[in-house]
Amino acid sequence: MKICSICKKISGSDSDHLDCIQKRRVELEDEDFKNKIGEKLELAKDNQDLGVEVKAILEHLAKEKED
C-alpha cells in the first residue's frame, strides 16, 4: 500500500489511483487549452476570417461592456 501523491489518500496498489491520474491529466489539458485558445483564434491579428456567428457574439459582448 502507498499514499496517492495526488489526493493524499491510501492507495491499494503501489501507484497513484487511476482516477486521480486521469483527473490530473484532464486538468492539465484544460489549462493548456485555455492558454492556447487566443493563439488558435488569432482574434487580434485578423478578424476577417471569423465566421458570422463569432462576429455576432463578439459584437454582442462589446455592446454589453459599453452599457
MMTF fields as JSON, N, C-alpha, C and O atoms, coordinates in Angstrom:
{
  "mmtfVersion": "1.0.0",
  "mmtfProducer": "UNKNOWN",
  "numBonds": 267,
  "numAtoms": 268,
  "numGroups": 67,
  "numChains": 1,
  "numModels": 1,
  "chainsPerModel": [1],
  "groupsPerChain": [67],
  "chainIdList": ["A"],
  "bondAtomList": [4, 2, 8, 6, 12, 10, 16, 14, 20, 18, 24, 22, 28, 26, 32, 30, 36, 34, 40, 38, 44, 42, 48, 46, 52, 50, 56, 54, 60, 58, 64, 62, 68, 66, 72, 70, 76, 74, 80, 78, 84, 82, 88, 86, 92, 90, 96, 94, 100, 98, 104, 102, 108, 106, 112, 110, 116, 114, 120, 118, 124, 122, 128, 126, 132, 130, 136, 134, 140, 138, 144, 142, 148, 146, 152, 150, 156, 154, 160, 158, 164, 162, 168, 166, 172, 170, 176, 174, 180, 178, 184, 182, 188, 186, 192, 190, 196, 194, 200, 198, 204, 202, 208, 206, 212, 210, 216, 214, 220, 218, 224, 222, 228, 226, 232, 230, 236, 234, 240, 238, 244, 242, 248, 246, 252, 250, 256, 254, 260, 258, 264, 262],
  "bondOrderList": [1, 1, 1, 1, 1, 1, 1, 1, 1, 1, 1, 1, 1, 1, 1, 1, 1, 1, 1, 1, 1, 1, 1, 1, 1, 1, 1, 1, 1, 1, 1, 1, 1, 1, 1, 1, 1, 1, 1, 1, 1, 1, 1, 1, 1, 1, 1, 1, 1, 1, 1, 1, 1, 1, 1, 1, 1, 1, 1, 1, 1, 1, 1, 1, 1, 1],
  "groupList": [{"groupName": "MET", "atomNameList": ["N", "CA", "C", "O"], "elementList": ["N", "C", "C", "O"], "formalChargeList": [0, 0, 0, 0], "bondAtomList": [1, 0, 2, 1, 3, 2], "bondOrderList": [1, 1, 2], "singleLetterCode": "M", "chemCompType": "L-PEPTIDE LINKING"}, {"groupName": "LYS", "atomNameList": ["N", "CA", "C", "O"], "elementList": ["N", "C", "C", "O"], "formalChargeList": [0, 0, 0, 0], "bondAtomList": [1, 0, 2, 1, 3, 2], "bondOrderList": [1, 1, 2], "singleLetterCode": "K", "chemCompType": "L-PEPTIDE LINKING"}, {"groupName": "ILE", "atomNameList": ["N", "CA", "C", "O"], "elementList": ["N", "C", "C", "O"], "formalChargeList": [0, 0, 0, 0], "bondAtomList": [1, 0, 2, 1, 3, 2], "bondOrderList": [1, 1, 2], "singleLetterCode": "I", "chemCompType": "L-PEPTIDE LINKING"}, {"groupName": "CYS", "atomNameList": ["N", "CA", "C", "O"], "elementList": ["N", "C", "C", "O"], "formalChargeList": [0, 0, 0, 0], "bondAtomList": [1, 0, 2, 1, 3, 2], "bondOrderList": [1, 1, 2], "singleLetterCode": "C", "chemCompType": "L-PEPTIDE LINKING"}, {"groupName": "SER", "atomNameList": ["N", "CA", "C", "O"], "elementList": ["N", "C", "C", "O"], "formalChargeList": [0, 0, 0, 0], "bondAtomList": [1, 0, 2, 1, 3, 2], "bondOrderList": [1, 1, 2], "singleLetterCode": "S", "chemCompType": "L-PEPTIDE LINKING"}, {"groupName": "GLY", "atomNameList": ["N", "CA", "C", "O"], "elementList": ["N", "C", "C", "O"], "formalChargeList": [0, 0, 0, 0], "bondAtomList": [1, 0, 2, 1, 3, 2], "bondOrderList": [1, 1, 2], "singleLetterCode": "G", "chemCompType": "PEPTIDE LINKING"}, {"groupName": "ASP", "atomNameList": ["N", "CA", "C", "O"], "elementList": ["N", "C", "C", "O"], "formalChargeList": [0, 0, 0, 0], "bondAtomList": [1, 0, 2, 1, 3, 2], "bondOrderList": [1, 1, 2], "singleLetterCode": "D", "chemCompType": "L-PEPTIDE LINKING"}, {"groupName": "HIS", "atomNameList": ["N", "CA", "C", "O"], "elementList": ["N", "C", "C", "O"], "formalChargeList": [0, 0, 0, 0], "bondAtomList": [1, 0, 2, 1, 3, 2], "bondOrderList": [1, 1, 2], "singleLetterCode": "H", "chemCompType": "L-PEPTIDE LINKING"}, {"groupName": "LEU", "atomNameList": ["N", "CA", "C", "O"], "elementList": ["N", "C", "C", "O"], "formalChargeList": [0, 0, 0, 0], "bondAtomList": [1, 0, 2, 1, 3, 2], "bondOrderList": [1, 1, 2], "singleLetterCode": "L", "chemCompType": "L-PEPTIDE LINKING"}, {"groupName": "GLN", "atomNameList": ["N", "CA", "C", "O"], "elementList": ["N", "C", "C", "O"], "formalChargeList": [0, 0, 0, 0], "bondAtomList": [1, 0, 2, 1, 3, 2], "bondOrderList": [1, 1, 2], "singleLetterCode": "Q", "chemCompType": "L-PEPTIDE LINKING"}, {"groupName": "ARG", "atomNameList": ["N", "CA", "C", "O"], "elementList": ["N", "C", "C", "O"], "formalChargeList": [0, 0, 0, 0], "bondAtomList": [1, 0, 2, 1, 3, 2], "bondOrderList": [1, 1, 2], "singleLetterCode": "R", "chemCompType": "L-PEPTIDE LINKING"}, {"groupName": "VAL", "atomNameList": ["N", "CA", "C", "O"], "elementList": ["N", "C", "C", "O"], "formalChargeList": [0, 0, 0, 0], "bondAtomList": [1, 0, 2, 1, 3, 2], "bondOrderList": [1, 1, 2], "singleLetterCode": "V", "chemCompType": "L-PEPTIDE LINKING"}, {"groupName": "GLU", "atomNameList": ["N", "CA", "C", "O"], "elementList": ["N", "C", "C", "O"], "formalChargeList": [0, 0, 0, 0], "bondAtomList": [1, 0, 2, 1, 3, 2], "bondOrderList": [1, 1, 2], "singleLetterCode": "E", "chemCompType": "L-PEPTIDE LINKING"}, {"groupName": "PHE", "atomNameList": ["N", "CA", "C", "O"], "elementList": ["N", "C", "C", "O"], "formalChargeList": [0, 0, 0, 0], "bondAtomList": [1, 0, 2, 1, 3, 2], "bondOrderList": [1, 1, 2], "singleLetterCode": "F", "chemCompType": "L-PEPTIDE LINKING"}, {"groupName": "ASN", "atomNameList": ["N", "CA", "C", "O"], "elementList": ["N", "C", "C", "O"], "formalChargeList": [0, 0, 0, 0], "bondAtomList": [1, 0, 2, 1, 3, 2], "bondOrderList": [1, 1, 2], "singleLetterCode": "N", "chemCompType": "L-PEPTIDE LINKING"}, {"groupName": "ALA", "atomNameList": ["N", "CA", "C", "O"], "elementList": ["N", "C", "C", "O"], "formalChargeList": [0, 0, 0, 0], "bondAtomList": [1, 0, 2, 1, 3, 2], "bondOrderList": [1, 1, 2], "singleLetterCode": "A", "chemCompType": "L-PEPTIDE LINKING"}],
  "groupTypeList": [0, 1, 2, 3, 4, 2, 3, 1, 1, 2, 4, 5, 4, 6, 4, 6, 7, 8, 6, 3, 2, 9, 1, 10, 10, 11, 12, 8, 12, 6, 12, 6, 13, 1, 14, 1, 2, 5, 12, 1, 8, 12, 8, 15, 1, 6, 14, 9, 6, 8, 5, 11, 12, 11, 1, 15, 2, 8, 12, 7, 8, 15, 1, 12, 1, 12, 6],
  "groupIdList": [1, 2, 3, 4, 5, 6, 7, 8, 9, 10, 11, 12, 13, 14, 15, 16, 17, 18, 19, 20, 21, 22, 23, 24, 25, 26, 27, 28, 29, 30, 31, 32, 33, 34, 35, 36, 37, 38, 39, 40, 41, 42, 43, 44, 45, 46, 47, 48, 49, 50, 51, 52, 53, 54, 55, 56, 57, 58, 59, 60, 61, 62, 63, 64, 65, 66, 67],
  "secStructList": [7, 3, 3, 7, 6, 6, 6, 7, 1, 3, 3, 1, 1, 1, 1, 7, 7, 2, 2, 2, 2, 2, 2, 2, 2, 2, 2, 2, 2, 2, 2, 2, 2, 2, 2, 2, 2, 2, 2, 2, 2, 6, 6, 6, 6, 7, 7, 6, 6, 1, 7, 2, 2, 2, 2, 2, 2, 2, 2, 2, 2, 2, 2, 2, 2, 2, 7],
  "xCoordList": [0.831, 0.0, 0.873, 2.016, 0.298, 1.025, 0.04, -1.163, 0.53, -0.296, -0.28, 0.782, -1.457, -1.584, -0.987, -1.335, -0.107, 0.55, -0.378, -0.059, -1.513, -2.43, -3.497, -3.692, -4.197, -5.286, -4.872, -5.627, -3.683, -3.121, -3.914, -3.874, -4.638, -5.356, -4.619, -3.763, -4.955, -4.291, -4.69, -5.866, -3.7, -3.907, -3.641, -2.681, -4.469, -4.302, -3.161, -2.721, -2.674, -1.552, -0.321, -0.355, 0.742, 1.976, 2.075, 3.169, 0.945, 0.948, -0.24, -1.055, -0.334, -1.444, -2.733, -2.7, -3.872, -5.166, -5.306, -4.89, -5.894, -6.078, -7.0, -6.756, -8.056, -8.958, -8.28, -8.57, -7.395, -6.648, -5.707, -5.572, -5.064, -4.157, -4.924, -4.479, -6.094, -6.9, -7.421, -7.416, -7.87, -8.374, -7.272, -7.512, -6.081, -4.932, -4.589, -4.287, -4.637, -4.342, -5.351, -4.976, -6.635, -7.686, -7.518, -7.693, -7.179, -6.963, -5.811, -5.9, -4.738, -3.593, -3.939, -3.502, -4.721, -5.132, -6.03, -5.899, -6.943, -7.826, -7.017, -7.286, -6.037, -5.203, -4.414, -4.284, -3.892, -3.143, -4.06, -3.655, -5.284, -6.241, -6.572, -6.626, -6.794, -7.103, -5.963, -6.193, -4.736, -3.584, -3.392, -2.869, -3.802, -3.555, -4.753, -4.621, -5.917, -7.12, -6.984, -7.472, -6.347, -6.148, -5.284, -5.541, -4.259, -3.382, -4.114, -3.905, -4.967, -5.691, -6.683, -6.827, -7.361, -8.354, -7.72, -8.26, -6.581, -5.856, -6.786, -6.814, -7.534, -8.504, -7.835, -8.366, -6.693, -6.029, -5.437, -5.286, -5.101, -4.416, -5.377, -5.23, -6.359, -7.227, -8.6, -8.751, -9.592, -10.929, -11.766, -12.963, -11.191, -11.928, -12.245, -13.207, -11.444, -11.636, -12.626, -12.946, -13.11, -14.048, -15.413, -15.818, -16.112, -17.453, -18.417, -18.131, -19.551, -20.565, -21.057, -21.294, -21.209, -21.702, -20.737, -21.154, -19.457, -18.443, -18.393, -18.268, -18.49, -18.502, -19.697, -19.567, -20.872, -22.073, -21.899, -22.316, -21.293, -21.058, -20.111, -20.357, -19.045, -18.089, -18.711, -18.436, -19.548, -20.227, -21.19, -21.296, -21.882, -22.81, -22.054, -22.496, -20.932, -20.132, -19.581, -19.491, -19.212, -18.699, -19.801, -19.533, -21.034, -22.163, -22.421, -22.669, -22.362, -22.594, -21.557, -21.884, -20.335, -19.269, -19.491, -19.173, -20.038, -20.274, -21.396, -21.362, -22.398, -23.556, -23.21, -24.064],
  "yCoordList": [-1.186, 0.0, 1.246, 1.24, 2.298, 3.556, 4.705, 4.505, 5.885, 7.094, 7.674, 7.844, 7.971, 8.59, 9.995, 10.774, 10.309, 11.616, 12.744, 13.917, 12.408, 13.431, 13.779, 14.95, 12.751, 13.017, 12.804, 13.122, 12.27, 12.039, 11.013, 11.043, 10.101, 9.029, 7.707, 7.612, 6.712, 5.412, 4.755, 4.731, 4.221, 3.507, 2.026, 1.682, 1.16, -0.273, -0.853, -1.969, -0.129, -0.597, 0.236, 1.107, -0.034, 0.721, 1.946, 2.446, 2.416, 3.604, 4.491, 4.136, 5.643, 6.568, 5.959, 5.072, 6.449, 5.99, 6.34, 7.414, 5.431, 5.683, 6.867, 7.658, 7.001, 8.135, 9.456, 10.477, 9.45, 10.667, 11.054, 12.231, 10.058, 10.308, 10.895, 11.864, 10.304, 10.799, 12.211, 13.058, 12.458, 13.79, 14.833, 15.916, 14.515, 15.434, 15.705, 16.839, 14.647, 14.794, 15.727, 16.593, 15.551, 16.399, 17.842, 18.763, 18.049, 19.407, 20.083, 21.26, 19.35, 19.917, 20.222, 21.238, 19.351, 19.598, 20.836, 21.648, 20.976, 22.147, 23.434, 24.43, 23.411, 24.586, 24.938, 26.108, 23.911, 24.12, 24.692, 25.583, 24.189, 24.683, 26.147, 26.944, 26.499, 27.885, 28.82, 29.944, 28.35, 29.188, 29.372, 30.402, 28.401, 28.452, 28.907, 29.085, 29.099, 29.426, 30.76, 30.894, 31.726, 33.018, 32.901, 33.548, 32.073, 31.862, 31.145, 31.452, 30.195, 29.441, 30.323, 30.218, 31.183, 32.037, 33.209, 33.693, 33.666, 34.799, 35.997, 36.599, 36.334, 37.425, 38.777, 39.644, 38.956, 40.253, 40.53, 41.692, 39.496, 39.684, 40.003, 41.024, 39.131, 39.311, 38.731, 37.516, 39.59, 39.081, 38.911, 38.643, 39.055, 38.872, 37.401, 37.087, 36.506, 35.079, 34.46, 33.278, 35.22, 34.68, 34.468, 35.191, 33.462, 33.196, 34.281, 35.038, 34.363, 35.373, 35.228, 36.222, 33.98, 33.74, 34.28, 34.888, 34.06, 34.521, 36.042, 36.645, 36.664, 38.124, 38.68, 39.672, 38.036, 38.492, 38.374, 39.259, 37.296, 37.119, 38.191, 38.775, 38.451, 39.461, 40.85, 41.627, 41.168, 42.46, 42.568, 43.623, 41.485, 41.474, 41.702, 42.48, 41.036, 41.201, 42.619, 43.172, 43.207, 44.582, 45.55, 46.513, 45.319, 46.157, 46.093, 47.117, 44.891, 44.72, 45.47, 46.018, 45.501, 46.211, 47.705, 48.388, 48.237, 49.663, 50.142, 51.268, 49.273, 49.661, 49.713, 50.021],
  "zCoordList": [0.0, 0.0, 0.0, 0.457, -0.522, -0.676, -0.591, -0.755, -0.341, -0.339, -1.756, -2.354, -2.276, -3.606, -3.532, -2.645, -4.446, -4.421, -4.865, -4.671, -5.454, -5.958, -4.928, -4.603, -4.407, -3.457, -2.002, -1.083, -1.8, -0.454, 0.36, 1.59, -0.315, 0.366, 0.13, -0.75, 0.909, 0.79, -0.522, -0.885, -1.23, -2.477, -2.219, -1.529, -2.76, -2.565, -3.356, -3.079, -4.329, -5.141, -4.819, -3.95, -5.514, -5.294, -6.204, -6.466, -6.674, -7.534, -7.178, -6.327, -7.83, -7.608, -8.154, -9.007, -7.652, -8.149, -9.622, -10.055, -10.39, -11.822, -12.069, -12.98, -11.271, -11.468, -11.124, -11.748, -10.157, -9.815, -10.954, -11.288, -11.54, -12.664, -13.836, -14.451, -14.152, -15.266, -14.998, -15.891, -13.77, -13.419, -13.576, -14.111, -13.119, -13.225, -14.686, -15.056, -15.53, -16.955, -17.615, -18.406, -17.288, -17.86, -17.407, -18.203, -16.138, -15.635, -16.367, -16.716, -16.599, -17.308, -18.758, -19.298, -19.395, -20.774, -20.848, -21.764, -19.88, -19.851, -19.686, -20.357, -18.8, -18.567, -19.829, -20.187, -20.492, -21.725, -22.806, -23.553, -22.891, -23.876, -23.632, -24.569, -22.363, -22.012, -22.392, -22.84, -22.211, -22.519, -24.019, -24.445, -24.828, -26.269, -27.095, -28.306, -26.48, -27.247, -27.976, -29.099, -27.377, -28.04, -29.275, -30.29, -29.185, -30.332, -31.459, -32.632, -31.105, -32.125, -32.868, -34.086, -32.137, -32.78, -33.508, -34.503, -33.016, -33.59, -33.786, -34.86, -32.758, -32.851, -33.041, -33.735, -32.439, -32.505, -33.881, -34.258, -34.635, -35.916, -37.055, -37.726, -37.275, -38.435, -38.136, -38.017, -38.017, -37.733, -38.998, -38.896, -40.165, -41.411, -41.671, -42.372, -41.113, -41.336, -40.356, -40.477, -39.406, -38.433, -39.061, -39.972, -38.557, -39.04, -38.612, -37.684, -39.274, -38.982, -37.543, -36.856, -37.094, -35.736, -34.691, -33.706, -34.908, -33.953, -33.937, -32.871, -35.097, -35.165, -34.391, -33.674, -34.538, -33.837, -32.33, -31.583, -31.888, -30.45, -29.929, -28.874, -30.652, -30.223, -30.181, -29.266, -31.168, -31.173, -29.986, -29.36, -29.687, -28.551, -27.243, -26.398, -27.077, -25.865, -25.755, -24.659, -26.898, -26.882, -26.476, -25.756, -26.919, -26.549, -25.049, -24.412, -24.488, -23.043, -22.221, -21.168, -22.676, -21.948, -21.967, -20.994, -23.07, -23.205, -22.282, -21.786, -22.053, -21.222, -19.792, -18.961]
}
